[in-house]
Tab-separated table of C-alpha atoms and ligand atoms in Angstrom:
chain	number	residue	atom	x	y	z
A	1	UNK	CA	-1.060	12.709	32.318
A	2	UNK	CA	-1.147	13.370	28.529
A	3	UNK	CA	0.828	10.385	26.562
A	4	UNK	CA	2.584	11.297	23.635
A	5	UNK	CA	5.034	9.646	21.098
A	6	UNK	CA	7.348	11.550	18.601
A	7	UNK	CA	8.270	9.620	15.403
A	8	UNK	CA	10.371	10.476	12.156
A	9	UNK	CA	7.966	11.122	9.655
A	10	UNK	CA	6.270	8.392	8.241
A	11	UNK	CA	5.914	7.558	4.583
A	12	UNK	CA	3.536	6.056	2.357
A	13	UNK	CA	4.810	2.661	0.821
A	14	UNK	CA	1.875	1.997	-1.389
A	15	UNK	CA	-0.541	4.605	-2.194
A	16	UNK	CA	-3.473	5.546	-4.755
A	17	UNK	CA	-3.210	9.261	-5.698
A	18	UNK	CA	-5.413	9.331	-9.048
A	19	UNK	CA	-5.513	12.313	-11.199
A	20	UNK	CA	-7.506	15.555	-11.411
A	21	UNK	CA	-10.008	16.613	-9.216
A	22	UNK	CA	-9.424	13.480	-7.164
A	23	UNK	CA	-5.608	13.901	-6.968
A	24	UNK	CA	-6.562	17.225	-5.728
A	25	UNK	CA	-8.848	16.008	-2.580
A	26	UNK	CA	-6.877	13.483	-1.532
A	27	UNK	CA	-3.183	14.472	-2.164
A	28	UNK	CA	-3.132	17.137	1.303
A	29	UNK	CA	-4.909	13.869	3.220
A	30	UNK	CA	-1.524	12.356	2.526
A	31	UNK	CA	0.818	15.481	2.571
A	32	UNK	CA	-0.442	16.254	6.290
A	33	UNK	CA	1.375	13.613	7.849
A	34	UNK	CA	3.452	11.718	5.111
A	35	UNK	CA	6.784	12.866	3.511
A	36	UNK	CA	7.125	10.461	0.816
A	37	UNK	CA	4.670	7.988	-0.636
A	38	UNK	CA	4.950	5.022	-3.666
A	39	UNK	CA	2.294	6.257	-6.031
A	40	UNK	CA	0.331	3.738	-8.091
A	41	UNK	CA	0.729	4.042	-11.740
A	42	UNK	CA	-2.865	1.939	-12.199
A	43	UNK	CA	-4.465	5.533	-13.687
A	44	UNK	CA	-6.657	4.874	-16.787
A	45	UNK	CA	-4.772	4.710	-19.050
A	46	UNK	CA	-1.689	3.228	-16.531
A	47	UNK	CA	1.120	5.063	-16.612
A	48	UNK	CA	3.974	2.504	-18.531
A	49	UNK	CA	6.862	5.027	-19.322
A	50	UNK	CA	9.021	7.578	-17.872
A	51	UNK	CA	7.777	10.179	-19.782
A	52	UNK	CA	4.309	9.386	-18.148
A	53	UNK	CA	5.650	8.912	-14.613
A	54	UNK	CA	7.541	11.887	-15.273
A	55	UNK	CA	4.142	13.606	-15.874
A	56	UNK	CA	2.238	12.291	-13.548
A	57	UNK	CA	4.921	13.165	-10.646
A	58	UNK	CA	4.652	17.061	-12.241
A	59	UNK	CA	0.887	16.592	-11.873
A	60	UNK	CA	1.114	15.682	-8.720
A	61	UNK	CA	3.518	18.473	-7.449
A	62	UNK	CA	1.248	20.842	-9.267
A	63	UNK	CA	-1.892	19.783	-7.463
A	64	UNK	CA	0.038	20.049	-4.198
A	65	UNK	CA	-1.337	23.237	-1.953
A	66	UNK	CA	1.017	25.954	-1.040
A	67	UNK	CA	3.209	25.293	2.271
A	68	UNK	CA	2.665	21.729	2.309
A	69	UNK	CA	6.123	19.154	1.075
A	70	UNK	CA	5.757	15.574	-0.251
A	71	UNK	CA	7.515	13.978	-2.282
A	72	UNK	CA	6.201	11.344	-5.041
A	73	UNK	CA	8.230	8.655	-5.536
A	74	UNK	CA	6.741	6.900	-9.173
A	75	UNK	CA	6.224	3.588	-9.973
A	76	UNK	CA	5.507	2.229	-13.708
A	77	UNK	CA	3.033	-0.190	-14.222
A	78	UNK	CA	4.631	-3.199	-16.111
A	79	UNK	CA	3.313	-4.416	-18.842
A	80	UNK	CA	4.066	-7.097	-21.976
A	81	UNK	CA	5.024	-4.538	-23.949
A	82	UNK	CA	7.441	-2.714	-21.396
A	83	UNK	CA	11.270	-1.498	-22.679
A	84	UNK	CA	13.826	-2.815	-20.501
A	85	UNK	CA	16.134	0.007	-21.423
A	86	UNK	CA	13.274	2.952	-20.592
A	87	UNK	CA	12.560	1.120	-17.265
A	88	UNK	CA	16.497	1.385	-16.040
A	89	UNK	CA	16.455	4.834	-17.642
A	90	UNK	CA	13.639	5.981	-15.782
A	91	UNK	CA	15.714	4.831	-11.956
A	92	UNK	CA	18.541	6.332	-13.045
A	93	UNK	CA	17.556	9.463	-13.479
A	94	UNK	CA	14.785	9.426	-11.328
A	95	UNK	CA	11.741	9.417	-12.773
A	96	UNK	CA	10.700	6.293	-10.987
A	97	UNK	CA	11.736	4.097	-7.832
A	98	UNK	CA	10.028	1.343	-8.526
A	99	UNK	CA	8.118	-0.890	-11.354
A	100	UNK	CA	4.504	-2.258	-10.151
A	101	UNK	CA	3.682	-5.941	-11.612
A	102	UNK	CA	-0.275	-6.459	-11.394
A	103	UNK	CA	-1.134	-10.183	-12.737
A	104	UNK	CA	-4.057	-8.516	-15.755
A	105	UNK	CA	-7.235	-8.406	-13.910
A	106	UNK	CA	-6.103	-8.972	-10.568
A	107	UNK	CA	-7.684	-5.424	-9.403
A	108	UNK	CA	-8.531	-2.104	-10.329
A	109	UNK	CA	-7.217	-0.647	-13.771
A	110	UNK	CA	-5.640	-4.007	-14.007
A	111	UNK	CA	-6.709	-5.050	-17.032
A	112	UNK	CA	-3.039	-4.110	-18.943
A	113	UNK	CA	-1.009	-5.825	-16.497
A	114	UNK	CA	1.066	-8.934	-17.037
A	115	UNK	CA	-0.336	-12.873	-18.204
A	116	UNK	CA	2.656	-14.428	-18.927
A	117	UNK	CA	5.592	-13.784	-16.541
A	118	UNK	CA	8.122	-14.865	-19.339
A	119	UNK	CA	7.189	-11.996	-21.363
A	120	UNK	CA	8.711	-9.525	-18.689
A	121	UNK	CA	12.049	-11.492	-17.893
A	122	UNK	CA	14.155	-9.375	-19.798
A	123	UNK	CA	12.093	-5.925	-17.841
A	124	UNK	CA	12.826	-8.281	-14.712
A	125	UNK	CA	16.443	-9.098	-15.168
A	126	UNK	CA	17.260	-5.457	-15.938
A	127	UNK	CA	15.867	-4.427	-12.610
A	128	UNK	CA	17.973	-7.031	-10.884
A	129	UNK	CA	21.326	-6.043	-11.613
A	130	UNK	CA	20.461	-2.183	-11.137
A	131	UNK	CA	18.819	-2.959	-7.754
A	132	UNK	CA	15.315	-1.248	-9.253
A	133	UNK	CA	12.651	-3.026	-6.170
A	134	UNK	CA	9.130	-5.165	-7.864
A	135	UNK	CA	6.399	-4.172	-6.265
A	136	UNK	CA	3.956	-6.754	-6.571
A	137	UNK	CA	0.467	-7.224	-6.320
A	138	UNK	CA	-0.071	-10.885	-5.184
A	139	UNK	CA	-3.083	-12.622	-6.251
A	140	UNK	CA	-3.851	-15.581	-9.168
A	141	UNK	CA	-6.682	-14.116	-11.353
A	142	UNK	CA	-7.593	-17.877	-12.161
A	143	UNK	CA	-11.203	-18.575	-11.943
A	144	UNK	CA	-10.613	-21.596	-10.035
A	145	UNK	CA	-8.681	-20.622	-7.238
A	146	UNK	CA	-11.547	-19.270	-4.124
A	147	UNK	CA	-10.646	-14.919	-3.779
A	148	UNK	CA	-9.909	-15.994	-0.547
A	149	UNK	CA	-6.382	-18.351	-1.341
A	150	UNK	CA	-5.641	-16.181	-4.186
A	151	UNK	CA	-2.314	-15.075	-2.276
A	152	UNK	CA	-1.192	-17.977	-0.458
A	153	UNK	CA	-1.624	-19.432	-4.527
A	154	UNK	CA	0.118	-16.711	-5.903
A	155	UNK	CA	3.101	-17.631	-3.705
A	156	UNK	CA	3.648	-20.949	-4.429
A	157	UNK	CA	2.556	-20.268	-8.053
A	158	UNK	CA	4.020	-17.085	-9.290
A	159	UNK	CA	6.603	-15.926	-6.650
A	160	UNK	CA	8.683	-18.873	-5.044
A	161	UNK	CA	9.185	-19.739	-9.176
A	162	UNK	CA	10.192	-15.890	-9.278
A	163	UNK	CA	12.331	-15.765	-7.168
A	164	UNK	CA	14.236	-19.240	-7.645
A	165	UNK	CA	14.490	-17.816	-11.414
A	166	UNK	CA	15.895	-14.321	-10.794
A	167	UNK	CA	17.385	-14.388	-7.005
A	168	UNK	CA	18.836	-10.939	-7.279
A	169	UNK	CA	15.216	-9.577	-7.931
A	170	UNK	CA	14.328	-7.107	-4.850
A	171	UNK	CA	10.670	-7.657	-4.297
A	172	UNK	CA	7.871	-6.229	-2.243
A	173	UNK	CA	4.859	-8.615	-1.833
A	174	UNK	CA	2.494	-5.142	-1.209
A	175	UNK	CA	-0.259	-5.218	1.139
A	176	UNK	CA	0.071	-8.705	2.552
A	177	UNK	CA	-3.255	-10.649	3.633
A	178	UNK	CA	-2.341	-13.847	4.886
A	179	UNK	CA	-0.289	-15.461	7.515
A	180	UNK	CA	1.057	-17.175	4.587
A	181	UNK	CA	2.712	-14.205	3.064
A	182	UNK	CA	4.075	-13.321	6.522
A	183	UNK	CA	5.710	-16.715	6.908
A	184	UNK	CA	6.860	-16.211	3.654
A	185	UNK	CA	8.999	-13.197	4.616
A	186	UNK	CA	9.982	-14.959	7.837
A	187	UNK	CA	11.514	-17.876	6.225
A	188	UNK	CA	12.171	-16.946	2.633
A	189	UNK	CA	16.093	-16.176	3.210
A	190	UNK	CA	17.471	-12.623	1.603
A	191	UNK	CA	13.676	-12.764	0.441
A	192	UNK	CA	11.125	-10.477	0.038
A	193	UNK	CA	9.700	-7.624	2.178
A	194	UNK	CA	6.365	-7.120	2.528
A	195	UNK	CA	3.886	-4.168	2.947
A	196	UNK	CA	1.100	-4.097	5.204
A	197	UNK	CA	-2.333	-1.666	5.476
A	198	UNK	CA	-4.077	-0.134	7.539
A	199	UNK	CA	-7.266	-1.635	7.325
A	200	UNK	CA	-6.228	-5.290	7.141
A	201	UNK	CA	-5.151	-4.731	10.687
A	202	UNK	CA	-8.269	-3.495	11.473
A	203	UNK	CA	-10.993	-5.635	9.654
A	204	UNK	CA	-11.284	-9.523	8.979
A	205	UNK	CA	-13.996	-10.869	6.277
A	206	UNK	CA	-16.839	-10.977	8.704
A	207	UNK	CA	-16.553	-6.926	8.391
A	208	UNK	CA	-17.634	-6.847	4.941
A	209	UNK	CA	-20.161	-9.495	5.428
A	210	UNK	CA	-21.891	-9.509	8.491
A	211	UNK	CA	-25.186	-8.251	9.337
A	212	UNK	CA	-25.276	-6.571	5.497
A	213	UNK	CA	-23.147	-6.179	2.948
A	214	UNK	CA	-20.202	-2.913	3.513
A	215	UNK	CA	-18.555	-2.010	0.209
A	216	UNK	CA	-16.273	0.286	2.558
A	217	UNK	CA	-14.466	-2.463	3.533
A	218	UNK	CA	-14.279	-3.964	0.444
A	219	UNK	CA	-10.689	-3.922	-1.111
A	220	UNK	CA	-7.983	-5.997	-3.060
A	221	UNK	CA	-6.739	-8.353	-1.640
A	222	UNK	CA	-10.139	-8.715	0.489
A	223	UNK	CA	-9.769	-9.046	3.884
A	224	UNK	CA	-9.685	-12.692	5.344
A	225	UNK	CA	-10.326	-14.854	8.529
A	226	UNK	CA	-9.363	-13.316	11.848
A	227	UNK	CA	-6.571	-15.773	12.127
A	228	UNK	CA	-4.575	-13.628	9.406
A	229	UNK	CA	-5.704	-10.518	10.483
A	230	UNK	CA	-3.872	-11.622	13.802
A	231	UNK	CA	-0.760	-12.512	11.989
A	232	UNK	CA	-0.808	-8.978	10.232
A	233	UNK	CA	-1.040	-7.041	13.646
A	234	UNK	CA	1.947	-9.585	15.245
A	235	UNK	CA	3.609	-8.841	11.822
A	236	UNK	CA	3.645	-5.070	11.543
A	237	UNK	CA	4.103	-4.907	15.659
A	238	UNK	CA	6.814	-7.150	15.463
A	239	UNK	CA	9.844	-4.832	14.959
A	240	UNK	CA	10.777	-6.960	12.252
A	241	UNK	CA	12.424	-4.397	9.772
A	242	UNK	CA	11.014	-6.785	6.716
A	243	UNK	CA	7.536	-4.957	7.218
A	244	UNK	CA	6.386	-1.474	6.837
A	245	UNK	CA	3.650	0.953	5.982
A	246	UNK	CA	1.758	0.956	3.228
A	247	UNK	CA	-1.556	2.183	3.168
A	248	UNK	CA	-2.799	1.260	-0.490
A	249	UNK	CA	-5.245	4.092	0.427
A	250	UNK	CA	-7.390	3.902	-2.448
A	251	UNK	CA	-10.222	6.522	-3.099
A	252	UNK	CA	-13.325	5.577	-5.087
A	253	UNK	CA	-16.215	8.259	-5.161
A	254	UNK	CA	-19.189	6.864	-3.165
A	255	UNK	CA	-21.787	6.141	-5.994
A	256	UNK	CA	-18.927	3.664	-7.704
A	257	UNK	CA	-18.309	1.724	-4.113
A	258	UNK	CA	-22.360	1.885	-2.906
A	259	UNK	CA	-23.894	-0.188	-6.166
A	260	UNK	CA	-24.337	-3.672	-7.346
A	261	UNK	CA	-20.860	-3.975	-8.943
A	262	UNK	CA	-18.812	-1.946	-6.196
A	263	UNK	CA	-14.787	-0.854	-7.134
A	264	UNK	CA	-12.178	-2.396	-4.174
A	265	UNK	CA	-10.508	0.251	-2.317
A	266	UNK	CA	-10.437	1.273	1.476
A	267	UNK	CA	-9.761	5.183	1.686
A	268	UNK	CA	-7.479	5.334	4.974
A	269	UNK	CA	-5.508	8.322	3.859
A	270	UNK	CA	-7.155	10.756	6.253
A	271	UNK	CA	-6.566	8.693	9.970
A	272	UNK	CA	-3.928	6.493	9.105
A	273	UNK	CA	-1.355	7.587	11.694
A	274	UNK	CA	-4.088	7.891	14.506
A	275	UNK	CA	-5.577	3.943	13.781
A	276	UNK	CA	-2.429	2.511	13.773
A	277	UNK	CA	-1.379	4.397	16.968
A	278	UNK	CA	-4.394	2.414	18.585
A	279	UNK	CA	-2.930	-0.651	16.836
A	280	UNK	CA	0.433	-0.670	18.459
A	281	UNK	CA	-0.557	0.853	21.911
A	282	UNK	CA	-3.178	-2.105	22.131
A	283	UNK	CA	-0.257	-4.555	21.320
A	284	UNK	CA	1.694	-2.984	23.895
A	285	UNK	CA	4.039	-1.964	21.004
A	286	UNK	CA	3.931	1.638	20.540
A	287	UNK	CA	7.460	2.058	20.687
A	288	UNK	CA	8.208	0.113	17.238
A	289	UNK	CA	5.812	2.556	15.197
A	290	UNK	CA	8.192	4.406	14.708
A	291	UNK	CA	9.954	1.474	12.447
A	292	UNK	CA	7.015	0.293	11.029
A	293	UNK	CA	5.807	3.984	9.666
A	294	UNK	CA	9.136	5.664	9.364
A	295	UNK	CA	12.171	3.930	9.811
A	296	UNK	CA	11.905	0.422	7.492
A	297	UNK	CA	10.418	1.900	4.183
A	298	UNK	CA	13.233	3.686	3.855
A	299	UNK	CA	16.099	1.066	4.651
A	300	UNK	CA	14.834	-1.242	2.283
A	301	UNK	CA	14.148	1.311	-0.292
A	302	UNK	CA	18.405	2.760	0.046
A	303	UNK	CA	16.754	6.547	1.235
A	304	UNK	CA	17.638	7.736	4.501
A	305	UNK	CA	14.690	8.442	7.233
A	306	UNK	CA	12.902	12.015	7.086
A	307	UNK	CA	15.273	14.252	9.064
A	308	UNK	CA	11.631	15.809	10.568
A	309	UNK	CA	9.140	14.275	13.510
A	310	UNK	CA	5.597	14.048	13.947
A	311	UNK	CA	4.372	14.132	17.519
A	312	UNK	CA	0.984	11.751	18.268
A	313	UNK	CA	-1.105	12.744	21.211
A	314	UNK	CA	-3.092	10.591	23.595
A	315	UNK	CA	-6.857	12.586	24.295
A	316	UNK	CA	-10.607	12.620	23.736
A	317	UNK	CA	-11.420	10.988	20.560
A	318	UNK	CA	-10.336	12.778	17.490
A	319	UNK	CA	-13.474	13.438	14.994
A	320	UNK	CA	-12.918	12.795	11.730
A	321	UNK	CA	-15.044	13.643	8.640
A	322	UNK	CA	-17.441	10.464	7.210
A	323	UNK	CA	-16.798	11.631	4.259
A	324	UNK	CA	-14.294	14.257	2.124
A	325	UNK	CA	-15.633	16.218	-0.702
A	326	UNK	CA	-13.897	15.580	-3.978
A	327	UNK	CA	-14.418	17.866	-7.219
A	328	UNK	CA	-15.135	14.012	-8.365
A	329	UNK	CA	-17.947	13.252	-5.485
A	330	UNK	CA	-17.488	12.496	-2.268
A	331	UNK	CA	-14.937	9.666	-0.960
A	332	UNK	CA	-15.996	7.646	2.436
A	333	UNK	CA	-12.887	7.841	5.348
A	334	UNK	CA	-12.333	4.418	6.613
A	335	UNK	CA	-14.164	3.626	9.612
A	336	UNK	CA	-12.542	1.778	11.756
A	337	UNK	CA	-15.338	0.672	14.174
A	338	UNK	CA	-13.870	2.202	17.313
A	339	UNK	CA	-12.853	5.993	18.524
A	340	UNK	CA	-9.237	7.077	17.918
A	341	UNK	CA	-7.577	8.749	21.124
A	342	UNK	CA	-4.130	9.616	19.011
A	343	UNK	CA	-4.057	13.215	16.901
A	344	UNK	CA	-1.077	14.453	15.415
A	345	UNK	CA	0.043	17.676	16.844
B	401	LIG	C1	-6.797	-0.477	-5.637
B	401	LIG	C2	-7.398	0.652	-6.477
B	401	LIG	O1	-8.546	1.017	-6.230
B	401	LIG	O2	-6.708	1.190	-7.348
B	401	LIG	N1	-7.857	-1.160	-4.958
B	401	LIG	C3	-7.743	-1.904	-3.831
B	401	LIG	O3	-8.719	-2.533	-3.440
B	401	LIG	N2	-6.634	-1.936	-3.141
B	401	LIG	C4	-5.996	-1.378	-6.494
B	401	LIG	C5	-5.116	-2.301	-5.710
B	401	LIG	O4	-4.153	-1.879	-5.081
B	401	LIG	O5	-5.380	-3.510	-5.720
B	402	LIG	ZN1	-3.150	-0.579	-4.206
């Protein structure tokens, strides 16, 4: 008997769309399954105003093929310099959803991002009394603190402060790592929500490490023990409405992952839906997908669910490409170490 499972469509909560002949290659990977995604504004150079969001969202509709829908829902990347009155400007009218904090050189195209959170309190407070969500990436770039604590620091460091400071301040903690972060959520009351990957459900540090090095698996924030791993898949399985999708599917071309200085970024764009499919089903929770992919996002973000459904289908593995071509180079899929039984129809 064939199993199958119809969903609202899901969305993207954290994605990495790039520009040009990358945006190109990877933008249908998304618009096959997704609706809606939160696009990245960590371009080089990062995209800090609505006029550039603006632009970049026309970009993106531009580079979209012909009978495919998504829509691009902008972030802007916040930096020192920022205007408090262009930020609310740009979520009233619509030019962005949501303003991206990066702690300067916590990851990729970081290096404009914030240093000193005081700087930004005025960018901050704004957002608070219009409602305008933080996404945040969580890590402490100081040298001292092991890549591996860098969230569970960044909590007690950077957010819990936050958050004591500016209460009204709706915040993401993006692509959370730790069973930290997740008790965070739990216990932090009216707190924050928190996004969670693909991959980190998927891989733990003895991924990357094991038996030779695997740049594939390499991304910010790196994956960690199993222990957390576990606490991601009870997390996202959970039905708790504080978690949700998103991917940070993050596309580097192959020659700038495979080298002796390799960029983070797990490309998951392409199999998403059919990996975390296997997730649930394997927790016995297939039926809360549909809130976890579709249904949460939304809530927390004030949109209503996509009125349309995707239908997943229990077969023979589903073969998907190594690699995509990208006028850029070629981008690796994720591989998640097992065969994937779901396609969508
Ligand atoms: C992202 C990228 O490549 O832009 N990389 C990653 O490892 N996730 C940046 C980010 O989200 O940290
Ligand atoms: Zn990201």
């Amino acid at each position: 008997m064939t199993q199958t499972l119809t969903l609202r469509r899901p969305d993207d909560w954290h994605l990495h769309l790039r520009d040009g002949a990358m945006l190109e290659a990877v933008l249908p990977e998304t618009a096959r399954h997704f609706a809606r995604a939160i696009v990245m504004p960590n371009l080089v150079p990062p995209v800090v105003t609505a006029k550039q969001a603006n632009d970049y969202r026309e970009r993106i509709l531009k580079a979209l093929p012909k009978g495919m829908s998504f829509t691009p829902l902008m972030t802007l990347y916040l930096t020192e310099a920022t205007d408090p009155e262009d930020v609310t400007a740009a979520f009233a009218n619509g030019f962005a959803t949501a303003v991206k904090l990066y702690p300067a050189g916590a990851t990729t195209n970081s290096a404009s991002g914030v240093r000193d959170l005081d700087k930004v309190m005025p960018v901050l407070e704004a957002m608070a009394e219009i409602g305008m969500p933080l996404c945040v990436h969580g890590e402490v770039t100081d040298p001292a603190v092991d890549i591996f604590d860098r969230e569970a620091v960044f909590i007690d460091r950077v957010l819990e402060p936050l958050r004591r400071r500016l209460p009204g301040l709706k915040v993401v903690m993006e692509h959370v790592t730790t069973q930290e972060a997740v008790a965070y959520v739990r216990t932090a009351d009216s707190g924050p929500v928190a996004t969670i990957t693909t991959h980190h459900l998927i891989i733990n540090r003895n991924h990357i490490l094991v038996g030779g090095i695997r740049p594939h698996y390499y991304c910010l924030p790196v994956a960690k023990r199993e222990l957390h791993r576990l606490a991601l898949r009870e997390a996202a399985t959970s039905g708790d409405a504080r978690f949700f999708l998103g991917t940070d599917s993050a596309p580097h071309v192959d020659p700038l992952k495979e080298c002796a200085c390799g960029c983070a970024g797990c490309f998951t764009a392409t199999n998403t839906m059919s990996i975390l499919a296997h997730v649930f089903e394997e927790m016995g929770r297939l039926d809360r997908l549909e809130g976890f992919a579709s249904l949460n996002g939304p809530a927390f973000y004030g949109l209503p669910a996509n009125a349309d459904r995707i239908t997943l289908v229990k077969g023979a593995p589903v073969p998907y490409p190594a690699k995509i071509e990208t006028g850029a180079g070629p981008v690796t899929v994720f591989d998640p170490g097992f065969p994937l039984h779901w396609h969508i129809e």
